[in-house]
Coordinates of C-alpha atoms in Angstrom, one line a residue:
M73 CA 82.4 148.0 21.6
S74 CA 78.0 149.5 22.2
E75 CA 75.7 150.4 19.5
P76 CA 74.1 153.5 19.7
A77 CA 70.3 153.0 21.0
A78 CA 67.5 152.9 19.1
E79 CA 63.8 153.3 19.0
L80 CA 61.1 150.5 18.1
P81 CA 57.9 150.7 18.3
I82 CA 55.8 148.3 20.8
S83 CA 54.5 146.7 17.1
D84 CA 57.5 146.0 15.9
A85 CA 59.1 144.3 18.8
R86 CA 56.9 141.9 18.9
D87 CA 57.4 140.0 15.7
S88 CA 61.0 140.9 16.3
L89 CA 62.2 140.5 20.3
A90 CA 64.5 137.3 19.5
A91 CA 66.9 139.8 17.1
V92 CA 66.4 142.8 19.2
V93 CA 67.8 140.9 22.8
S94 CA 70.3 139.4 20.8
R95 CA 71.7 143.2 19.5
A96 CA 71.2 143.9 23.2
H97 CA 73.4 140.6 24.3
Y98 CA 76.1 140.9 21.9
A99 CA 76.9 144.5 20.3
G100 CA 75.7 146.2 24.1
R101 CA 72.4 148.1 21.8
I102 CA 69.5 149.9 24.1
T103 CA 66.0 149.5 22.1
Y104 CA 63.4 151.7 23.6
V105 CA 60.0 150.1 23.5
T106 CA 57.8 152.6 22.3
R107 CA 54.4 153.5 21.6
R108 CA 52.5 156.6 19.7
G109 CA 56.3 157.7 19.6
Q110 CA 56.3 157.4 23.7
R111 CA 59.7 155.4 25.4
L112 CA 57.7 152.9 27.6
A113 CA 60.3 150.5 28.2
A114 CA 64.1 149.6 27.5
I115 CA 65.5 146.5 26.5
V116 CA 69.5 146.9 28.0
P117 CA 72.0 144.2 28.0
A118 CA 72.5 142.9 31.6
E119 CA 75.0 143.7 31.9
L120 CA 73.9 147.0 31.5
A121 CA 71.0 146.6 34.5
E122 CA 73.0 144.3 36.6
A123 CA 75.9 147.1 36.8
I124 CA 72.4 149.3 37.6
E125 CA 70.9 147.7 40.5
R126 CA 74.5 147.2 41.8
A127 CA 75.0 150.8 42.3
E128 CA 71.3 151.3 43.5
D129 CA 71.9 148.8 46.1
A130 CA 75.4 150.5 46.9
A131 CA 73.3 154.1 47.4
D132 CA 70.9 152.5 49.8
V133 CA 73.5 151.0 51.9
A134 CA 75.4 154.5 52.3
A135 CA 71.9 155.9 53.1
A136 CA 71.2 153.0 55.5
R137 CA 74.9 153.6 57.5
E138 CA 74.4 157.2 57.3
A139 CA 70.9 157.4 58.8
L140 CA 72.4 154.9 61.3
A141 CA 75.2 157.1 62.2
R142 CA 72.6 160.6 62.7
I143 CA 70.9 157.8 65.3
D144 CA 74.5 156.5 66.9
E145 CA 75.0 160.8 67.5
G146 CA 71.5 161.0 68.5
D147 CA 69.4 161.8 66.3
T148 CA 65.2 160.4 66.7
P149 CA 64.2 158.3 63.8
V150 CA 61.3 159.4 62.6
P151 CA 58.5 157.1 63.4
L152 CA 56.5 155.2 60.4
T153 CA 53.5 157.3 60.5
E154 CA 54.9 160.1 60.2
L155 CA 56.8 159.3 57.1
R156 CA 53.7 158.0 55.4
R157 CA 51.8 161.1 56.2
E158 CA 54.8 163.1 55.0
L159 CA 55.4 161.7 51.5
D160 CA 51.5 160.9 50.9
P161 CA 49.4 163.7 53.3
G162 CA 46.1 162.8 51.0
A163 CA 46.4 159.3 52.0
Y164 CA 46.0 159.1 55.3
P165 CA 43.1 162.1 55.8
G166 CA 42.6 162.7 59.7
G167 CA 46.3 161.6 60.5
V168 CA 44.1 157.6 60.2
L169 CA 46.4 155.0 58.6

């Protein structure tokens, strides 16, 4: 069973990193590392991070398959230059890449 999540100031995390990591590993505790009360990072059990990575990978594969199926059905792929311009129009003034 996992322990409830905790918050820990970064200054304290430096001093107790080994204990925080052990709690993540053995008790399943998620610890949010904070600075001035704002969450900066999290120390999580490796199994949780790996599960998140697997879920993200599966979502990426599904999106790629969907895109390929649309191309197979006749959709035209978006050129990389157009995609870059669409995602960050200010980075490419005058359309220069």
